[in-house]
Amino acid sequence: MNFHKIKSVCYRLFAISQYLFFKIIGLSPWSIEASDIITRNRRIESHSFKCSFSYVGMGYNIIFILVTSSLNIYGFYYTASIEKVHKSFNIFQRTFAFCSSFGIIFIVLFITIRQKFFINFINHLRNIDKNLRTCTDYDIKYDCTNDSIFASNLIVTSALAILRQLFTKTKLFLFMSLPNFLTTWPLIHYTILINIIKLRLISINSMLSKLGTTKSKVSQSRELILKDLDSIKRAYAEICKGCDQIVALYGIPTLIMILIYLTKTTHSMYYIVIELISPQKIDLAVYGAGIVLLFPIYIFVLLTSSVAKVVKENKETVRIINSLRDRFDMDEEIFEKLMKFSSQLSYLTVEFTCCGILPLDRDLLMIILSTIVSYLVISVQFYIDLSAN
């Protein structure tokens, strides 16, 4: 078995693992066509699976919601009956775990109810690929970005859950660890879908930049250039439509995740600052809280970076089309088609927002940071005033 066959087998196993994992945690209730993974098919490398509605997946998600809700309610009332030394801290931990779990439950319920819309989006990608494959220079280059994101997040969240159990040794391990483990995955799932869109835009820009050059297979064929431009224009319009669909679908889940992480990070920083300014010896838990703070930053950097790259590729298309107009200014028909494409690009823009409220580019990081700092300053000042009295 040569290297390429081994790589193909490993990738197929990894693709199955990703799908099964997201299905277990309730984020992929739909079913996929197994032949796309078992057979040799380039659609695997571009994550273009044929999806269909699954009553089994819907039933599993309902059971998942009921079990998680029952565990959440039991854990909340059980911990409320236990007296601990740091009572105020435990009240927050208990309430936060309870609310975070129900936030995740709501997201799973939301995806279960609207799974047909998610299926339409994923199958929409297949139609885009089918359109692009008619282009002579079509070539989508698969990278390991999504696999790396998935693997790294799985390793880190699992490690944090294990460390939490080793240091706290609580009987309610699932109640305390489930929110911390699951809250990252909706954003990771969203980031993976955004990166899939990014691959299509990169492929389109690559094909456009080759037109009229020696790198293109259709450099001497005027008819093929016209045909490819039509196919690319249709695919580009479909990609922009797909972006609008996924933004609408993930608006509410993303807003919930932002609120959860905003609350968690603000409290963790408050705890660290209070421990640092107190005269007592610094607890080792402070260092642990500081390290854990890096993880939400990593998640949001991944999301905003992926969004920024898609927006960049969208703007790059405008620049390439303008350069093609200069390249084909002597061919009236091609030039006219490029002019129409260029005029349509002003409407074919991608914009990622959270419910139309927050931008999901790098401005989101500044908004989150300023919000955390504002609440942190108010909380610490309130603590100092209480201590003085």
XYZ file of C-alpha atoms in Angstrom:
389
model
C 0.000 0.000 0.000
C 1.582 3.289 -1.104
C 1.589 6.603 0.755
C -1.428 8.047 -1.077
C -3.577 5.003 -0.280
C -2.589 5.159 3.393
C -3.356 8.885 3.453
C -6.744 8.256 1.832
C -7.668 5.548 4.355
C -6.563 7.710 7.302
C -8.548 10.657 6.051
C -11.692 8.579 5.567
C -11.403 7.227 9.101
C -10.910 10.755 10.415
C -13.907 12.036 8.422
C -16.089 9.272 9.898
C -14.784 10.074 13.402
C -15.647 13.765 13.040
C -19.141 13.019 11.787
C -19.822 10.468 14.560
C -18.473 12.801 17.250
C -20.668 15.711 16.154
C -23.595 13.284 15.973
C -22.948 12.059 19.539
C -22.986 15.599 20.954
C -26.126 16.455 18.969
C -24.684 18.854 16.377
C -25.183 16.572 13.340
C -28.581 14.853 13.603
C -28.731 14.282 9.844
C -27.344 11.222 8.040
C -24.702 11.194 5.310
C -24.306 8.928 2.310
C -21.810 6.242 3.328
C -20.693 5.606 -0.245
C -19.117 9.090 -0.300
C -16.683 7.938 2.374
C -16.221 4.273 1.508
C -15.588 4.767 -2.209
C -12.756 6.773 -3.702
C -14.352 10.155 -4.149
C -12.697 13.567 -4.246
C -15.791 15.076 -2.643
C -14.480 13.702 0.651
C -11.507 16.043 0.590
C -13.793 19.038 0.204
C -16.270 17.838 2.881
C -19.036 17.706 0.289
C -21.261 14.909 1.589
C -24.793 14.138 0.550
C -26.960 14.612 3.636
C -30.529 13.587 4.318
C -33.078 13.972 7.100
C -32.727 11.355 9.836
C -35.515 10.383 12.215
C -32.996 8.281 14.141
C -30.771 11.318 14.612
C -33.756 13.404 15.692
C -34.797 10.709 18.176
C -31.269 10.486 19.560
C -31.126 14.259 20.041
C -34.430 14.215 21.926
C -33.050 11.521 24.262
C -29.807 13.520 24.598
C -31.789 16.630 25.559
C -33.919 14.768 28.129
C -30.956 13.003 29.761
C -28.796 16.125 29.863
C -31.665 18.224 31.249
C -32.370 15.661 33.980
C -28.692 15.471 34.924
C -28.468 19.250 34.923
C -31.468 19.751 37.220
C -30.346 16.986 39.589
C -26.806 18.357 39.748
C -28.001 21.894 40.438
C -30.217 20.933 43.388
C -27.691 18.433 44.740
C -24.863 20.968 44.831
C -27.224 23.553 46.353
C -27.609 21.305 49.395
C -23.856 21.023 49.986
C -22.017 23.577 52.150
C -18.542 24.479 50.904
C -15.874 26.850 52.230
C -15.898 29.268 49.293
C -19.646 29.605 49.246
C -19.941 32.590 46.878
C -17.595 30.994 44.351
C -19.526 27.736 44.393
C -22.839 29.530 43.948
C -21.517 31.066 40.750
C -20.034 27.766 39.551
C -23.288 25.955 40.199
C -25.452 28.597 38.529
C -23.086 28.995 35.591
C -22.903 25.231 34.989
C -26.704 25.045 35.134
C -27.262 27.937 32.693
C -24.449 26.836 30.352
C -25.841 23.321 30.137
C -29.264 24.624 29.213
C -27.614 26.906 26.669
C -26.081 23.836 25.022
C -29.386 21.968 25.281
C -31.148 24.851 23.539
C -28.570 24.820 20.722
C -29.022 21.059 20.220
C -32.800 21.548 20.192
C -32.432 24.454 17.737
C -30.296 22.369 15.362
C -32.680 19.407 15.682
C -35.698 21.538 14.778
C -33.914 23.269 11.895
C -31.883 20.322 10.630
C -33.557 20.547 7.210
C -32.047 24.016 6.755
C -28.594 22.681 7.675
C -29.075 19.774 5.262
C -30.022 22.200 2.494
C -26.861 24.219 3.128
C -24.565 21.169 3.072
C -26.222 19.783 -0.065
C -25.983 23.287 -1.512
C -22.192 22.893 -1.368
C -22.473 19.813 -3.572
C -24.289 21.836 -6.220
C -21.573 24.488 -6.051
C -18.880 21.838 -6.515
C -20.820 20.289 -9.391
C -20.911 23.689 -11.071
C -17.225 24.358 -10.471
C -16.177 20.940 -11.774
C -17.388 21.995 -15.228
C -14.546 24.544 -15.280
C -11.385 23.384 -17.043
C -8.980 24.800 -14.435
C -10.988 23.677 -11.414
C -8.831 22.362 -8.590
C -9.762 22.563 -4.926
C -6.731 22.126 -2.704
C -7.501 20.316 0.508
C -5.616 21.421 3.622
C -5.556 20.075 7.159
C -6.941 23.223 8.800
C -10.293 21.758 9.809
C -8.755 18.469 10.917
C -6.201 20.330 13.042
C -8.903 22.502 14.605
C -11.051 19.478 15.428
C -8.174 17.394 16.830
C -6.662 20.204 18.914
C -10.011 21.167 20.418
C -10.826 17.546 21.267
C -7.452 17.068 22.965
C -7.617 20.312 24.964
C -11.234 19.939 26.118
C -10.632 16.313 27.129
C -7.442 17.245 28.997
C -9.193 20.070 30.869
C -12.048 17.749 31.856
C -9.598 15.136 33.171
C -7.554 17.728 35.086
C -10.706 19.177 36.619
C -11.689 15.733 37.881
C -8.199 15.025 39.258
C -8.024 18.278 41.218
C -11.634 18.673 42.363
C -12.586 14.984 42.732
C -16.246 15.919 42.711
C -18.944 13.284 42.583
C -20.788 15.365 40.018
C -18.074 15.161 37.393
C -20.493 15.198 34.459
C -22.502 18.135 35.797
C -19.408 20.309 36.288
C -17.461 19.179 33.201
C -20.200 18.851 30.585
C -20.650 22.620 30.021
C -16.877 23.166 29.797
C -16.542 20.294 27.320
C -19.524 21.074 25.086
C -19.548 24.884 24.927
C -16.630 25.023 22.493
C -18.055 22.654 19.883
C -20.839 24.788 18.332
C -18.246 27.475 17.550
C -15.814 24.842 16.251
C -18.559 23.391 14.040
C -19.322 26.884 12.731
C -15.619 27.555 12.085
C -15.282 24.309 10.116
C -18.224 25.259 7.876
C -16.723 28.720 7.292
C -13.407 27.140 6.295
C -15.236 24.884 3.834
C -16.668 28.013 2.188
C -13.200 29.570 2.195
C -11.798 26.639 0.178
C -14.363 27.267 -2.579
C -13.552 30.979 -2.748
C -9.816 30.249 -2.928
C -10.465 27.790 -5.767
C -12.549 30.356 -7.676
C -9.934 33.089 -7.270
C -7.237 30.679 -8.417
C -9.197 29.829 -11.582
C -9.915 33.485 -12.332
C -6.300 34.561 -11.884
C -5.164 31.888 -14.394
C -7.500 33.012 -17.186
C -5.585 34.420 -20.140
C -2.214 33.176 -18.877
C -0.004 30.222 -19.772
C -1.011 28.551 -16.493
C -4.562 28.114 -17.771
C -5.619 25.106 -19.807
C -8.044 27.312 -21.754
C -5.669 30.195 -22.549
C -6.127 29.700 -26.308
C -9.836 28.809 -26.273
C -12.180 31.786 -26.260
C -15.309 29.613 -26.026
C -14.012 27.742 -22.974
C -13.118 31.020 -21.247
C -16.675 32.281 -21.758
C -18.124 28.984 -20.500
C -15.876 28.983 -17.427
C -16.809 32.573 -16.597
C -20.497 31.644 -16.666
C -19.907 28.641 -14.393
C -17.750 30.643 -11.988
C -20.284 33.462 -11.799
C -23.105 31.041 -10.977
C -20.993 29.252 -8.361
C -19.920 32.541 -6.799
C -23.512 33.706 -6.463
C -24.423 30.368 -4.849
C -21.519 30.651 -2.378
C -22.647 34.112 -1.278
C -26.178 32.765 -0.871
C -24.786 29.869 1.186
C -22.909 32.318 3.432
C -26.151 34.168 4.155
C -27.838 30.856 5.005
C -25.166 29.696 7.449
C -25.005 33.136 9.111
C -28.774 33.024 9.679
C -28.630 29.447 11.004
C -25.765 30.022 13.446
C -26.791 33.505 14.634
C -28.585 32.453 17.834
C -26.157 29.612 18.794
C -23.195 31.967 18.342
C -24.831 34.659 20.484
C -25.423 32.109 23.256
C -21.796 30.979 23.107
C -20.515 34.561 23.241
C -22.629 35.293 26.327
C -21.434 32.097 28.037
C -17.764 32.802 27.373
C -18.144 36.478 28.256
C -19.592 35.576 31.652
C -17.085 32.815 32.313
C -14.047 34.874 31.321
C -15.163 37.927 33.314
C -15.648 35.824 36.442
C -12.331 34.012 36.016
C -10.459 37.299 35.622
C -12.299 38.734 38.635
C -11.257 35.706 40.690
C -7.629 36.086 39.573
C -7.499 39.827 40.334
C -9.081 39.395 43.786
C -6.597 36.653 44.652
C -3.668 38.773 43.462
C -4.628 41.862 45.486
C -5.485 39.913 48.640
C -2.792 39.657 51.355
C -3.081 35.873 51.620
C -0.810 33.472 49.791
C -1.813 33.000 46.178
C -3.711 29.765 45.612
C -2.474 27.396 42.902
C -5.964 27.532 41.423
C -5.182 31.087 40.282
C -2.490 29.820 37.932
C -4.863 27.170 36.626
C -7.575 29.760 36.012
C -5.060 31.915 34.134
C -4.081 29.040 31.860
C -7.701 28.046 31.215
C -8.422 31.658 30.168
C -6.241 31.146 27.107
C -8.626 28.554 25.677
C -11.621 30.863 24.988
C -9.192 33.305 23.379
C -7.977 30.498 21.112
C -11.542 29.566 20.107
C -12.533 33.120 19.190
C -9.266 33.747 17.359
C -10.004 30.669 15.219
C -13.539 31.845 14.450
C -12.665 35.464 13.683
C -9.592 34.489 11.640
C -11.681 32.153 9.477
C -14.257 34.890 8.919
C -11.524 37.415 8.080
C -10.030 35.048 5.491
C -13.395 34.523 3.775
C -13.995 38.282 3.633
C -10.464 38.760 2.281
C -11.061 36.215 -0.503
C -14.350 37.935 -1.311
C -12.522 41.260 -1.759
C -9.739 39.530 -3.687
C -12.274 38.434 -6.303
C -13.083 42.084 -7.050
C -9.398 42.868 -7.569
C -8.897 39.855 -9.864
C -11.943 40.700 -11.994
C -10.670 44.264 -12.425
C -7.290 42.970 -13.582
C -9.016 40.564 -16.006
C -10.863 43.485 -17.566
C -7.498 44.998 -18.473
C -6.232 41.627 -19.696
C -9.178 41.029 -22.049
C -9.916 44.612 -23.089
C -9.386 43.673 -26.756
C -12.032 40.921 -26.703
C -15.414 42.625 -26.668
C -17.530 39.623 -25.622
C -15.257 38.508 -22.774
C -14.816 42.122 -21.647
C -18.594 42.616 -21.581
C -19.069 39.453 -19.521
C -16.385 40.605 -17.070
C -18.074 43.996 -16.798
C -21.377 42.323 -15.864
C -19.596 40.088 -13.355
C -17.859 43.135 -11.873
C -21.129 45.040 -11.505
C -22.751 42.061 -9.762
C -19.884 41.756 -7.275
C -21.087 44.877 -5.478
C -24.112 42.804 -4.409
C -22.287 39.480 -4.024
C -20.598 40.255 -0.728
C -20.198 38.060 2.339
C -20.817 39.432 5.797
C -20.672 37.365 8.968
C -22.571 38.772 11.928
C -24.186 37.418 15.055
C -27.940 38.004 14.695
C -27.107 41.218 12.838
C -25.777 42.660 16.116
C -22.098 41.757 16.402
C -19.562 41.436 13.582
C -17.714 38.121 13.594
C -14.465 39.454 12.182
C -11.554 40.595 14.357
C -13.618 43.541 15.612
C -15.453 40.979 17.744
C -12.289 40.394 19.780
C -12.057 44.104 20.597
C -15.743 44.252 21.541
C -15.415 41.238 23.852
C -12.200 42.561 25.404
C -13.636 46.017 26.088
C -16.797 44.495 27.589
C -14.819 42.196 29.892
C -12.543 45.027 31.045
C -15.524 47.292 31.762
C -17.334 44.714 33.883
C -14.090 43.672 35.563
C -13.260 47.235 36.640
C -16.770 47.722 38.037
C -16.688 44.384 39.905
C -13.233 44.908 41.417
C -14.102 48.460 42.486
C -17.278 47.156 44.112
C -15.244 44.500 45.963
C -12.722 47.085 47.182
C -15.500 49.364 48.439
C -17.129 46.481 50.315
C -13.797 45.448 51.847
C -13.130 49.006 52.989
C -16.488 49.166 54.748
